[in-house]
Amino acid sequence: MKTSTPEASHRSLAQLLEVRSDVLKDLRDLIDAWSGLKGMIQGAASFSIVLDTNVVIGDLLWLVVKRRNPEAKTDLMELIAAGTAVVYVPPRLLREVEEKIPLIADEKGLDAEQLYAEWESYQTHLLVKDPGQDSINAHAKGVDPDDADFVALEQAISASGVFSKDKHIAMMGGNQISIETIASLRSYSRATAIELTIKVNGVVMTLMGAAAIRSLFSGCRALTESLSRAPEWVKAALLIGGAFAVLHPGTREYLTRQFRSAFDGIRGISPQVIEELSSAIVLMQSQQSLAKEHLDRAMRELQKNSSEDSEPKFAPHGNSAQS
């Protein structure tokens, strides 16, 4: 009979939990909305970013010329879908893109209507905000007056910076966010999506297990003895609960109180379930470590760019990343 190794188990579990990063937005909303998860699971980092016109044009060209899978996204689009980036643009950007599309179509021999169609979809993910004429005028005498709107907006909303390929942004007093930082945040989003999927499902299974156990065994005098005859999924839920109690000290007291009388009953759980749950914990920890590595890399650049500022500008927008 063929037996599975821990490595094989880990691989199959990794494939099963290879979720897309855009599920991260739903997980954020669930953690924020469900009081049962608050305090148990820390949310994910999110940043306010101002977007420059040159990045939009680059993304539109990629969507029209290079994309083969209609569901594929650029790095920035993936960050927006994951909720890791909340992207703002000044009204000037809308005008510039509208003006440049026909020029780019003529220059590169592309279908302008296709570019406009992609732009119509793309701009639905952008938040348009006017920084105010006074703020724009304050930067209008810099090396590139066309960048004044973007730098002014960054400062008006205390954004993390301006995602731009234009070095004039920094010369105008703005914080330029590089492509490398966006790539790091994309990798952070992907790892965090897997990590939080395991954590949220584990807690949900645990809470569901508690309710089912109360229902199934409410009339029994000896709950522990009854659990030895419980279905595997009930035992699995309890085992996950025990794992979370150990891994997350903040939840230990709560979960221990919930399952104290039941923990002994999981001794009859099958080795295969224990192996899969152990693999889930290993995968969760590895993805948590990977997420932290990518977030730290992004933050190092952002903090270096803002080292001359009197106040920190890069605290995550909304829930902070796990430590």
PDB file of C-alpha atoms in Angstrom:
ATOM      1  CA  MET A   1       0.000   0.000   0.000  1.00  0.00           C
ATOM      2  CA  LYS A   2       1.346   3.426  -0.923  1.00  0.00           C
ATOM      3  CA  THR A   3       1.945   5.771   2.010  1.00  0.00           C
ATOM      4  CA  SER A   4       2.170   9.533   1.790  1.00  0.00           C
ATOM      5  CA  THR A   5       5.224  11.376   3.026  1.00  0.00           C
ATOM      6  CA  PRO A   6       5.024  14.709   4.892  1.00  0.00           C
ATOM      7  CA  GLU A   7       6.516  16.356   1.807  1.00  0.00           C
ATOM      8  CA  ALA A   8       3.807  14.912  -0.447  1.00  0.00           C
ATOM      9  CA  SER A   9       1.154  15.959   2.046  1.00  0.00           C
ATOM     10  CA  HIS A  10       2.573  19.465   2.141  1.00  0.00           C
ATOM     11  CA  ARG A  11       2.575  19.685  -1.646  1.00  0.00           C
ATOM     12  CA  SER A  12      -1.019  18.528  -1.993  1.00  0.00           C
ATOM     13  CA  LEU A  13      -2.129  20.933   0.716  1.00  0.00           C
ATOM     14  CA  ALA A  14      -0.217  23.789  -0.895  1.00  0.00           C
ATOM     15  CA  GLN A  15      -1.983  23.087  -4.184  1.00  0.00           C
ATOM     16  CA  LEU A  16      -5.336  22.958  -2.429  1.00  0.00           C
ATOM     17  CA  LEU A  17      -4.714  26.287  -0.695  1.00  0.00           C
ATOM     18  CA  GLU A  18      -3.109  28.043  -3.670  1.00  0.00           C
ATOM     19  CA  VAL A  19      -5.688  30.808  -3.574  1.00  0.00           C
ATOM     20  CA  ARG A  20      -5.585  33.943  -5.689  1.00  0.00           C
ATOM     21  CA  SER A  21      -4.466  37.091  -3.925  1.00  0.00           C
ATOM     22  CA  ASP A  22      -7.786  38.811  -4.637  1.00  0.00           C
ATOM     23  CA  VAL A  23      -9.446  36.628  -1.975  1.00  0.00           C
ATOM     24  CA  LEU A  24      -7.457  38.742   0.484  1.00  0.00           C
ATOM     25  CA  LYS A  25      -9.992  41.557   0.152  1.00  0.00           C
ATOM     26  CA  ASP A  26     -12.840  39.245   1.172  1.00  0.00           C
ATOM     27  CA  LEU A  27     -10.773  37.942   4.076  1.00  0.00           C
ATOM     28  CA  ARG A  28     -10.101  41.517   5.232  1.00  0.00           C
ATOM     29  CA  ASP A  29     -13.815  42.292   5.159  1.00  0.00           C
ATOM     30  CA  LEU A  30     -14.647  39.085   7.029  1.00  0.00           C
ATOM     31  CA  ILE A  31     -12.090  39.763   9.762  1.00  0.00           C
ATOM     32  CA  ASP A  32     -13.341  43.349  10.164  1.00  0.00           C
ATOM     33  CA  ALA A  33     -17.030  42.432  10.152  1.00  0.00           C
ATOM     34  CA  TRP A  34     -17.059  39.284  12.283  1.00  0.00           C
ATOM     35  CA  SER A  35     -16.547  40.023  15.946  1.00  0.00           C
ATOM     36  CA  GLY A  36     -15.680  36.355  16.511  1.00  0.00           C
ATOM     37  CA  LEU A  37     -12.470  36.830  14.497  1.00  0.00           C
ATOM     38  CA  LYS A  38     -11.412  40.195  15.891  1.00  0.00           C
ATOM     39  CA  GLY A  39      -8.562  39.820  18.324  1.00  0.00           C
ATOM     40  CA  MET A  40      -7.952  36.271  17.092  1.00  0.00           C
ATOM     41  CA  ILE A  41      -6.528  37.108  13.669  1.00  0.00           C
ATOM     42  CA  GLN A  42      -4.646  40.250  12.750  1.00  0.00           C
ATOM     43  CA  GLY A  43      -5.546  41.788   9.422  1.00  0.00           C
ATOM     44  CA  ALA A  44      -3.361  42.570   6.420  1.00  0.00           C
ATOM     45  CA  ALA A  45      -1.516  45.759   5.524  1.00  0.00           C
ATOM     46  CA  SER A  46      -3.046  48.249   3.100  1.00  0.00           C
ATOM     47  CA  PHE A  47      -1.543  51.426   1.659  1.00  0.00           C
ATOM     48  CA  SER A  48      -2.914  54.595   0.090  1.00  0.00           C
ATOM     49  CA  ILE A  49      -1.065  55.258  -3.170  1.00  0.00           C
ATOM     50  CA  VAL A  50      -1.252  58.050  -5.747  1.00  0.00           C
ATOM     51  CA  LEU A  51      -0.929  56.847  -9.333  1.00  0.00           C
ATOM     52  CA  ASP A  52       0.937  58.657 -12.103  1.00  0.00           C
ATOM     53  CA  THR A  53      -0.218  58.749 -15.731  1.00  0.00           C
ATOM     54  CA  ASN A  54       2.857  56.934 -17.067  1.00  0.00           C
ATOM     55  CA  VAL A  55       2.015  53.833 -15.033  1.00  0.00           C
ATOM     56  CA  VAL A  56      -1.556  53.799 -16.326  1.00  0.00           C
ATOM     57  CA  ILE A  57      -0.368  54.013 -19.928  1.00  0.00           C
ATOM     58  CA  GLY A  58       2.101  51.182 -19.312  1.00  0.00           C
ATOM     59  CA  ASP A  59      -0.627  49.016 -17.799  1.00  0.00           C
ATOM     60  CA  LEU A  60      -3.027  49.687 -20.678  1.00  0.00           C
ATOM     61  CA  LEU A  61      -0.377  48.736 -23.219  1.00  0.00           C
ATOM     62  CA  TRP A  62       0.306  45.498 -21.352  1.00  0.00           C
ATOM     63  CA  LEU A  63      -3.401  44.678 -21.232  1.00  0.00           C
ATOM     64  CA  VAL A  64      -3.861  45.269 -24.954  1.00  0.00           C
ATOM     65  CA  VAL A  65      -0.560  43.980 -26.359  1.00  0.00           C
ATOM     66  CA  LYS A  66       0.824  41.326 -23.992  1.00  0.00           C
ATOM     67  CA  ARG A  67      -2.029  39.844 -21.990  1.00  0.00           C
ATOM     68  CA  ARG A  68      -3.033  36.369 -23.148  1.00  0.00           C
ATOM     69  CA  ASN A  69      -5.217  35.272 -20.245  1.00  0.00           C
ATOM     70  CA  PRO A  70      -8.244  37.610 -20.016  1.00  0.00           C
ATOM     71  CA  GLU A  71      -8.212  37.214 -16.228  1.00  0.00           C
ATOM     72  CA  ALA A  72      -4.558  38.238 -15.852  1.00  0.00           C
ATOM     73  CA  LYS A  73      -3.806  41.449 -13.975  1.00  0.00           C
ATOM     74  CA  THR A  74      -0.887  43.821 -13.795  1.00  0.00           C
ATOM     75  CA  ASP A  75       0.939  44.003 -10.463  1.00  0.00           C
ATOM     76  CA  LEU A  76      -0.923  47.178  -9.492  1.00  0.00           C
ATOM     77  CA  MET A  77      -4.299  45.751 -10.492  1.00  0.00           C
ATOM     78  CA  GLU A  78      -3.566  42.711  -8.334  1.00  0.00           C
ATOM     79  CA  LEU A  79      -2.747  44.945  -5.360  1.00  0.00           C
ATOM     80  CA  ILE A  80      -6.014  46.832  -5.816  1.00  0.00           C
ATOM     81  CA  ALA A  81      -8.023  43.597  -6.083  1.00  0.00           C
ATOM     82  CA  ALA A  82      -6.345  42.305  -2.910  1.00  0.00           C
ATOM     83  CA  GLY A  83      -7.029  45.524  -1.023  1.00  0.00           C
ATOM     84  CA  THR A  84      -3.309  46.020  -0.413  1.00  0.00           C
ATOM     85  CA  ALA A  85      -3.409  49.275  -2.395  1.00  0.00           C
ATOM     86  CA  VAL A  86      -6.088  51.944  -2.291  1.00  0.00           C
ATOM     87  CA  VAL A  87      -5.275  54.032  -5.362  1.00  0.00           C
ATOM     88  CA  TYR A  88      -6.030  57.729  -5.798  1.00  0.00           C
ATOM     89  CA  VAL A  89      -5.588  59.928  -8.859  1.00  0.00           C
ATOM     90  CA  PRO A  90      -6.072  63.660  -9.479  1.00  0.00           C
ATOM     91  CA  PRO A  91      -8.569  64.743 -12.184  1.00  0.00           C
ATOM     92  CA  ARG A  92      -5.589  65.698 -14.348  1.00  0.00           C
ATOM     93  CA  LEU A  93      -4.740  62.014 -14.851  1.00  0.00           C
ATOM     94  CA  LEU A  94      -8.117  61.296 -16.459  1.00  0.00           C
ATOM     95  CA  ARG A  95      -7.620  64.094 -18.960  1.00  0.00           C
ATOM     96  CA  GLU A  96      -4.049  63.046 -19.755  1.00  0.00           C
ATOM     97  CA  VAL A  97      -4.979  59.408 -20.405  1.00  0.00           C
ATOM     98  CA  GLU A  98      -7.898  60.406 -22.645  1.00  0.00           C
ATOM     99  CA  GLU A  99      -5.583  62.673 -24.638  1.00  0.00           C
ATOM    100  CA  LYS A 100      -2.747  60.155 -24.951  1.00  0.00           C
ATOM    101  CA  ILE A 101      -4.706  57.078 -26.008  1.00  0.00           C
ATOM    102  CA  PRO A 102      -5.241  58.123 -29.664  1.00  0.00           C
ATOM    103  CA  LEU A 103      -1.621  59.315 -29.930  1.00  0.00           C
ATOM    104  CA  ILE A 104      -0.287  55.991 -28.601  1.00  0.00           C
ATOM    105  CA  ALA A 105      -2.646  54.030 -30.854  1.00  0.00           C
ATOM    106  CA  ASP A 106      -1.308  55.874 -33.927  1.00  0.00           C
ATOM    107  CA  GLU A 107       2.315  55.549 -32.822  1.00  0.00           C
ATOM    108  CA  LYS A 108       2.154  51.817 -32.080  1.00  0.00           C
ATOM    109  CA  GLY A 109      -0.431  50.767 -34.644  1.00  0.00           C
ATOM    110  CA  LEU A 110      -2.999  49.711 -32.041  1.00  0.00           C
ATOM    111  CA  ASP A 111      -6.782  49.824 -31.977  1.00  0.00           C
ATOM    112  CA  ALA A 112      -7.734  53.000 -30.091  1.00  0.00           C
ATOM    113  CA  GLU A 113     -11.178  51.583 -29.281  1.00  0.00           C
ATOM    114  CA  GLN A 114      -9.575  48.603 -27.567  1.00  0.00           C
ATOM    115  CA  LEU A 115      -7.373  50.915 -25.522  1.00  0.00           C
ATOM    116  CA  TYR A 116     -10.411  53.005 -24.572  1.00  0.00           C
ATOM    117  CA  ALA A 117     -12.307  49.848 -23.566  1.00  0.00           C
ATOM    118  CA  GLU A 118      -9.488  48.739 -21.255  1.00  0.00           C
ATOM    119  CA  TRP A 119      -9.244  52.250 -19.856  1.00  0.00           C
ATOM    120  CA  GLU A 120     -12.968  52.339 -19.106  1.00  0.00           C
ATOM    121  CA  SER A 121     -12.615  49.168 -17.036  1.00  0.00           C
ATOM    122  CA  TYR A 122      -9.314  50.194 -15.440  1.00  0.00           C
ATOM    123  CA  GLN A 123     -10.507  53.559 -14.156  1.00  0.00           C
ATOM    124  CA  THR A 124     -13.359  51.990 -12.167  1.00  0.00           C
ATOM    125  CA  HIS A 125     -10.716  50.895  -9.649  1.00  0.00           C
ATOM    126  CA  LEU A 126      -9.314  54.402  -9.162  1.00  0.00           C
ATOM    127  CA  LEU A 127     -10.495  56.985  -6.633  1.00  0.00           C
ATOM    128  CA  VAL A 128     -10.502  60.471  -8.131  1.00  0.00           C
ATOM    129  CA  LYS A 129      -9.700  63.288  -5.704  1.00  0.00           C
ATOM    130  CA  ASP A 130      -8.866  66.924  -6.351  1.00  0.00           C
ATOM    131  CA  PRO A 131      -6.009  68.118  -4.094  1.00  0.00           C
ATOM    132  CA  GLY A 132      -7.135  71.743  -4.474  1.00  0.00           C
ATOM    133  CA  GLN A 133      -5.714  74.484  -6.624  1.00  0.00           C
ATOM    134  CA  ASP A 134      -3.782  76.109  -3.801  1.00  0.00           C
ATOM    135  CA  SER A 135      -1.906  72.876  -3.131  1.00  0.00           C
ATOM    136  CA  ILE A 136      -1.206  72.411  -6.851  1.00  0.00           C
ATOM    137  CA  ASN A 137       0.062  75.989  -7.173  1.00  0.00           C
ATOM    138  CA  ALA A 138       2.450  75.423  -4.272  1.00  0.00           C
ATOM    139  CA  HIS A 139       4.302  72.839  -6.413  1.00  0.00           C
ATOM    140  CA  ALA A 140       3.787  74.395  -9.832  1.00  0.00           C
ATOM    141  CA  LYS A 141       7.212  76.058  -9.957  1.00  0.00           C
ATOM    142  CA  GLY A 142       9.118  72.786  -9.591  1.00  0.00           C
ATOM    143  CA  VAL A 143      11.209  71.080 -12.268  1.00  0.00           C
ATOM    144  CA  ASP A 144       8.110  69.545 -13.868  1.00  0.00           C
ATOM    145  CA  PRO A 145       4.875  71.502 -13.339  1.00  0.00           C
ATOM    146  CA  ASP A 146       2.907  68.597 -14.867  1.00  0.00           C
ATOM    147  CA  ASP A 147       3.711  66.569 -11.748  1.00  0.00           C
ATOM    148  CA  ALA A 148       2.370  69.192  -9.344  1.00  0.00           C
ATOM    149  CA  ASP A 149      -1.109  67.635  -9.167  1.00  0.00           C
ATOM    150  CA  PHE A 150       0.278  64.224  -8.169  1.00  0.00           C
ATOM    151  CA  VAL A 151       2.667  65.476  -5.486  1.00  0.00           C
ATOM    152  CA  ALA A 152      -0.031  67.786  -4.134  1.00  0.00           C
ATOM    153  CA  LEU A 153      -2.502  64.904  -3.907  1.00  0.00           C
ATOM    154  CA  GLU A 154       0.048  62.677  -2.161  1.00  0.00           C
ATOM    155  CA  GLN A 155       0.519  65.288   0.521  1.00  0.00           C
ATOM    156  CA  ALA A 156      -3.165  66.196   0.759  1.00  0.00           C
ATOM    157  CA  ILE A 157      -4.236  62.636   1.641  1.00  0.00           C
ATOM    158  CA  SER A 158      -1.001  61.621   3.425  1.00  0.00           C
ATOM    159  CA  ALA A 159      -0.511  58.802   0.918  1.00  0.00           C
ATOM    160  CA  SER A 160       2.420  56.409   1.061  1.00  0.00           C
ATOM    161  CA  GLY A 161       3.754  57.945  -2.142  1.00  0.00           C
ATOM    162  CA  VAL A 162       3.311  58.274  -5.894  1.00  0.00           C
ATOM    163  CA  PHE A 163       3.738  55.155  -8.001  1.00  0.00           C
ATOM    164  CA  SER A 164       5.555  56.613 -10.990  1.00  0.00           C
ATOM    165  CA  LYS A 165       8.334  55.974 -13.481  1.00  0.00           C
ATOM    166  CA  ASP A 166       9.135  59.714 -13.469  1.00  0.00           C
ATOM    167  CA  LYS A 167      12.161  60.714 -11.366  1.00  0.00           C
ATOM    168  CA  HIS A 168      10.847  64.266 -11.270  1.00  0.00           C
ATOM    169  CA  ILE A 169       8.347  63.168  -8.603  1.00  0.00           C
ATOM    170  CA  ALA A 170      11.123  62.979  -6.013  1.00  0.00           C
ATOM    171  CA  MET A 171      12.659  66.237  -7.278  1.00  0.00           C
ATOM    172  CA  MET A 172       9.258  67.885  -6.786  1.00  0.00           C
ATOM    173  CA  GLY A 173       9.177  66.839  -3.127  1.00  0.00           C
ATOM    174  CA  GLY A 174       7.073  63.714  -3.565  1.00  0.00           C
ATOM    175  CA  ASN A 175       7.875  60.162  -2.587  1.00  0.00           C
ATOM    176  CA  GLN A 176       8.336  58.008  -5.678  1.00  0.00           C
ATOM    177  CA  ILE A 177       7.240  54.393  -5.254  1.00  0.00           C
ATOM    178  CA  SER A 178       9.222  52.072  -7.482  1.00  0.00           C
ATOM    179  CA  ILE A 179       8.142  49.072  -9.546  1.00  0.00           C
ATOM    180  CA  GLU A 180      10.237  46.900  -7.214  1.00  0.00           C
ATOM    181  CA  THR A 181       8.218  48.013  -4.192  1.00  0.00           C
ATOM    182  CA  ILE A 182       4.948  47.269  -5.986  1.00  0.00           C
ATOM    183  CA  ALA A 183       6.299  43.797  -6.838  1.00  0.00           C
ATOM    184  CA  SER A 184       7.205  43.218  -3.169  1.00  0.00           C
ATOM    185  CA  LEU A 185       3.703  44.220  -2.086  1.00  0.00           C
ATOM    186  CA  ARG A 186       2.240  41.863  -4.707  1.00  0.00           C
ATOM    187  CA  SER A 187       4.281  38.976  -3.295  1.00  0.00           C
ATOM    188  CA  TYR A 188       3.208  40.015   0.206  1.00  0.00           C
ATOM    189  CA  SER A 189      -0.450  39.884  -0.885  1.00  0.00           C
ATOM    190  CA  ARG A 190      -0.086  36.400  -2.370  1.00  0.00           C
ATOM    191  CA  ALA A 191       1.575  34.952   0.722  1.00  0.00           C
ATOM    192  CA  THR A 192      -0.835  36.668   3.097  1.00  0.00           C
ATOM    193  CA  ALA A 193      -3.838  35.382   1.155  1.00  0.00           C
ATOM    194  CA  ILE A 194      -2.717  31.788   1.795  1.00  0.00           C
ATOM    195  CA  GLU A 195      -1.790  32.481   5.414  1.00  0.00           C
ATOM    196  CA  LEU A 196      -5.127  34.122   6.269  1.00  0.00           C
ATOM    197  CA  THR A 197      -7.104  31.495   4.352  1.00  0.00           C
ATOM    198  CA  ILE A 198      -5.670  28.819   6.640  1.00  0.00           C
ATOM    199  CA  LYS A 199      -6.128  30.922   9.788  1.00  0.00           C
ATOM    200  CA  VAL A 200      -9.691  31.996   9.034  1.00  0.00           C
ATOM    201  CA  ASN A 201     -10.786  28.517   7.982  1.00  0.00           C
ATOM    202  CA  GLY A 202      -9.167  27.070  11.078  1.00  0.00           C
ATOM    203  CA  VAL A 203     -11.025  29.413  13.410  1.00  0.00           C
ATOM    204  CA  VAL A 204     -14.289  28.972  11.509  1.00  0.00           C
ATOM    205  CA  MET A 205     -13.970  25.188  11.708  1.00  0.00           C
ATOM    206  CA  THR A 206     -13.195  25.463  15.396  1.00  0.00           C
ATOM    207  CA  LEU A 207     -16.237  27.608  16.131  1.00  0.00           C
ATOM    208  CA  MET A 208     -18.450  25.380  13.987  1.00  0.00           C
ATOM    209  CA  GLY A 209     -17.028  22.373  15.807  1.00  0.00           C
ATOM    210  CA  ALA A 210     -17.893  23.914  19.171  1.00  0.00           C
ATOM    211  CA  ALA A 211     -21.510  24.493  18.127  1.00  0.00           C
ATOM    212  CA  ALA A 212     -21.847  20.998  16.686  1.00  0.00           C
ATOM    213  CA  ILE A 213     -20.353  19.418  19.779  1.00  0.00           C
ATOM    214  CA  ARG A 214     -22.778  21.265  22.042  1.00  0.00           C
ATOM    215  CA  SER A 215     -25.630  20.050  19.862  1.00  0.00           C
ATOM    216  CA  LEU A 216     -24.438  16.473  19.434  1.00  0.00           C
ATOM    217  CA  PHE A 217     -23.332  15.789  22.969  1.00  0.00           C
ATOM    218  CA  SER A 218     -25.413  18.155  25.099  1.00  0.00           C
ATOM    219  CA  GLY A 219     -27.239  15.238  26.737  1.00  0.00           C
ATOM    220  CA  CYS A 220     -24.128  13.205  27.509  1.00  0.00           C
ATOM    221  CA  ARG A 221     -22.629  13.093  30.958  1.00  0.00           C
ATOM    222  CA  ALA A 222     -19.133  12.254  29.757  1.00  0.00           C
ATOM    223  CA  LEU A 223     -18.266  14.537  26.828  1.00  0.00           C
ATOM    224  CA  THR A 224     -14.748  13.159  26.497  1.00  0.00           C
ATOM    225  CA  GLU A 225     -15.970   9.589  26.114  1.00  0.00           C
ATOM    226  CA  SER A 226     -18.522  10.676  23.513  1.00  0.00           C
ATOM    227  CA  LEU A 227     -15.859  12.448  21.466  1.00  0.00           C
ATOM    228  CA  SER A 228     -14.013   9.197  20.929  1.00  0.00           C
ATOM    229  CA  ARG A 229     -16.998   8.177  18.779  1.00  0.00           C
ATOM    230  CA  ALA A 230     -17.383  11.592  17.097  1.00  0.00           C
ATOM    231  CA  PRO A 231     -17.001  12.083  13.336  1.00  0.00           C
ATOM    232  CA  GLU A 232     -13.522  12.855  12.041  1.00  0.00           C
ATOM    233  CA  TRP A 233     -14.444  16.434  11.115  1.00  0.00           C
ATOM    234  CA  VAL A 234     -15.432  17.174  14.719  1.00  0.00           C
ATOM    235  CA  LYS A 235     -12.099  15.867  15.960  1.00  0.00           C
ATOM    236  CA  ALA A 236     -10.302  17.814  13.219  1.00  0.00           C
ATOM    237  CA  ALA A 237     -12.033  21.022  14.263  1.00  0.00           C
ATOM    238  CA  LEU A 238     -10.949  20.474  17.850  1.00  0.00           C
ATOM    239  CA  LEU A 239      -7.388  19.687  16.814  1.00  0.00           C
ATOM    240  CA  ILE A 240      -7.245  22.891  14.789  1.00  0.00           C
ATOM    241  CA  GLY A 241      -8.583  24.736  17.795  1.00  0.00           C
ATOM    242  CA  GLY A 242      -5.825  23.282  19.915  1.00  0.00           C
ATOM    243  CA  ALA A 243      -3.225  24.234  17.302  1.00  0.00           C
ATOM    244  CA  PHE A 244      -4.419  27.835  17.212  1.00  0.00           C
ATOM    245  CA  ALA A 245      -4.432  27.982  20.989  1.00  0.00           C
ATOM    246  CA  VAL A 246      -0.752  27.008  20.960  1.00  0.00           C
ATOM    247  CA  LEU A 247       0.286  29.155  17.985  1.00  0.00           C
ATOM    248  CA  HIS A 248      -1.525  32.341  19.022  1.00  0.00           C
ATOM    249  CA  PRO A 249      -1.135  33.198  22.725  1.00  0.00           C
ATOM    250  CA  GLY A 250      -3.825  35.876  22.441  1.00  0.00           C
ATOM    251  CA  THR A 251      -6.437  33.238  21.628  1.00  0.00           C
ATOM    252  CA  ARG A 252      -5.182  30.533  23.981  1.00  0.00           C
ATOM    253  CA  GLU A 253      -7.377  31.462  26.922  1.00  0.00           C
ATOM    254  CA  TYR A 254     -10.534  31.730  24.829  1.00  0.00           C
ATOM    255  CA  LEU A 255     -10.067  28.479  22.930  1.00  0.00           C
ATOM    256  CA  THR A 256      -8.924  26.577  25.990  1.00  0.00           C
ATOM    257  CA  ARG A 257     -12.060  27.670  27.804  1.00  0.00           C
ATOM    258  CA  GLN A 258     -14.173  26.520  24.841  1.00  0.00           C
ATOM    259  CA  PHE A 259     -12.602  23.094  24.456  1.00  0.00           C
ATOM    260  CA  ARG A 260     -11.025  22.203  27.807  1.00  0.00           C
ATOM    261  CA  SER A 261     -13.368  19.312  28.432  1.00  0.00           C
ATOM    262  CA  ALA A 262     -13.039  18.048  24.870  1.00  0.00           C
ATOM    263  CA  PHE A 263      -9.306  18.035  24.099  1.00  0.00           C
ATOM    264  CA  ASP A 264      -8.775  14.501  25.407  1.00  0.00           C
ATOM    265  CA  GLY A 265     -11.316  13.224  22.911  1.00  0.00           C
ATOM    266  CA  ILE A 266      -9.157  13.954  19.876  1.00  0.00           C
ATOM    267  CA  ARG A 267      -6.736  11.149  20.683  1.00  0.00           C
ATOM    268  CA  GLY A 268      -8.673   8.840  18.383  1.00  0.00           C
ATOM    269  CA  ILE A 269      -8.228  11.033  15.329  1.00  0.00           C
ATOM    270  CA  SER A 270      -6.646   9.327  12.343  1.00  0.00           C
ATOM    271  CA  PRO A 271      -2.912   9.853  11.590  1.00  0.00           C
ATOM    272  CA  GLN A 272      -3.819  11.141   8.103  1.00  0.00           C
ATOM    273  CA  VAL A 273      -5.894  14.003   9.521  1.00  0.00           C
ATOM    274  CA  ILE A 274      -3.156  14.870  11.992  1.00  0.00           C
ATOM    275  CA  GLU A 275      -0.604  14.854   9.151  1.00  0.00           C
ATOM    276  CA  GLU A 276      -2.720  17.184   7.011  1.00  0.00           C
ATOM    277  CA  LEU A 277      -3.346  19.560   9.894  1.00  0.00           C
ATOM    278  CA  SER A 278       0.350  19.590  10.746  1.00  0.00           C
ATOM    279  CA  SER A 279       1.095  20.404   7.117  1.00  0.00           C
ATOM    280  CA  ALA A 280      -1.441  23.235   7.256  1.00  0.00           C
ATOM    281  CA  ILE A 281       0.354  24.724  10.244  1.00  0.00           C
ATOM    282  CA  VAL A 282       3.750  24.414   8.519  1.00  0.00           C
ATOM    283  CA  LEU A 283       2.375  26.027   5.357  1.00  0.00           C
ATOM    284  CA  MET A 284       0.720  28.823   7.327  1.00  0.00           C
ATOM    285  CA  GLN A 285       3.930  29.613   9.192  1.00  0.00           C
ATOM    286  CA  SER A 286       6.033  29.572   6.009  1.00  0.00           C
ATOM    287  CA  GLN A 287       3.634  31.929   4.236  1.00  0.00           C
ATOM    288  CA  GLN A 288       3.530  34.230   7.255  1.00  0.00           C
ATOM    289  CA  SER A 289       7.324  34.397   7.229  1.00  0.00           C
ATOM    290  CA  LEU A 290       7.360  35.008   3.472  1.00  0.00           C
ATOM    291  CA  ALA A 291       4.740  37.745   3.750  1.00  0.00           C
ATOM    292  CA  LYS A 292       6.735  39.512   6.459  1.00  0.00           C
ATOM    293  CA  GLU A 293       9.907  39.315   4.364  1.00  0.00           C
ATOM    294  CA  HIS A 294       8.245  40.974   1.359  1.00  0.00           C
ATOM    295  CA  LEU A 295       6.486  43.608   3.452  1.00  0.00           C
ATOM    296  CA  ASP A 296       9.717  44.474   5.269  1.00  0.00           C
ATOM    297  CA  ARG A 297      11.466  44.852   1.908  1.00  0.00           C
ATOM    298  CA  ALA A 298       8.803  47.269   0.675  1.00  0.00           C
ATOM    299  CA  MET A 299       8.785  49.228   3.913  1.00  0.00           C
ATOM    300  CA  ARG A 300      12.569  49.627   3.878  1.00  0.00           C
ATOM    301  CA  GLU A 301      12.365  51.491   0.575  1.00  0.00           C
ATOM    302  CA  LEU A 302       9.378  53.567   1.616  1.00  0.00           C
ATOM    303  CA  GLN A 303      10.955  54.539   4.918  1.00  0.00           C
ATOM    304  CA  LYS A 304      14.268  55.324   3.229  1.00  0.00           C
ATOM    305  CA  ASN A 305      12.491  57.585   0.786  1.00  0.00           C
ATOM    306  CA  SER A 306      10.727  59.364   3.639  1.00  0.00           C
ATOM    307  CA  SER A 307      13.746  59.591   5.967  1.00  0.00           C
ATOM    308  CA  GLU A 308      13.777  63.381   5.745  1.00  0.00           C
ATOM    309  CA  ASP A 309      10.107  63.751   6.636  1.00  0.00           C
ATOM    310  CA  SER A 310       9.268  64.938  10.132  1.00  0.00           C
ATOM    311  CA  GLU A 311       6.428  62.436  10.490  1.00  0.00           C
ATOM    312  CA  PRO A 312       6.147  58.813   9.321  1.00  0.00           C
ATOM    313  CA  LYS A 313       3.971  58.476   6.200  1.00  0.00           C
ATOM    314  CA  PHE A 314       3.945  54.743   5.772  1.00  0.00           C
ATOM    315  CA  ALA A 315       1.827  53.290   8.509  1.00  0.00           C
ATOM    316  CA  PRO A 316      -0.424  50.755   6.767  1.00  0.00           C
ATOM    317  CA  HIS A 317      -3.858  52.011   5.796  1.00  0.00           C
ATOM    318  CA  GLY A 318      -6.408  50.108   7.897  1.00  0.00           C
ATOM    319  CA  ASN A 319      -5.319  46.885   9.635  1.00  0.00           C
ATOM    320  CA  SER A 320      -1.613  46.434  10.068  1.00  0.00           C
ATOM    321  CA  ALA A 321       0.324  43.408   8.968  1.00  0.00           C
ATOM    322  CA  GLN A 322       1.030  40.689  11.437  1.00  0.00           C
ATOM    323  CA  SER A 323       4.243  40.869  13.366  1.00  0.00           C
TER     324      SER A 323
END
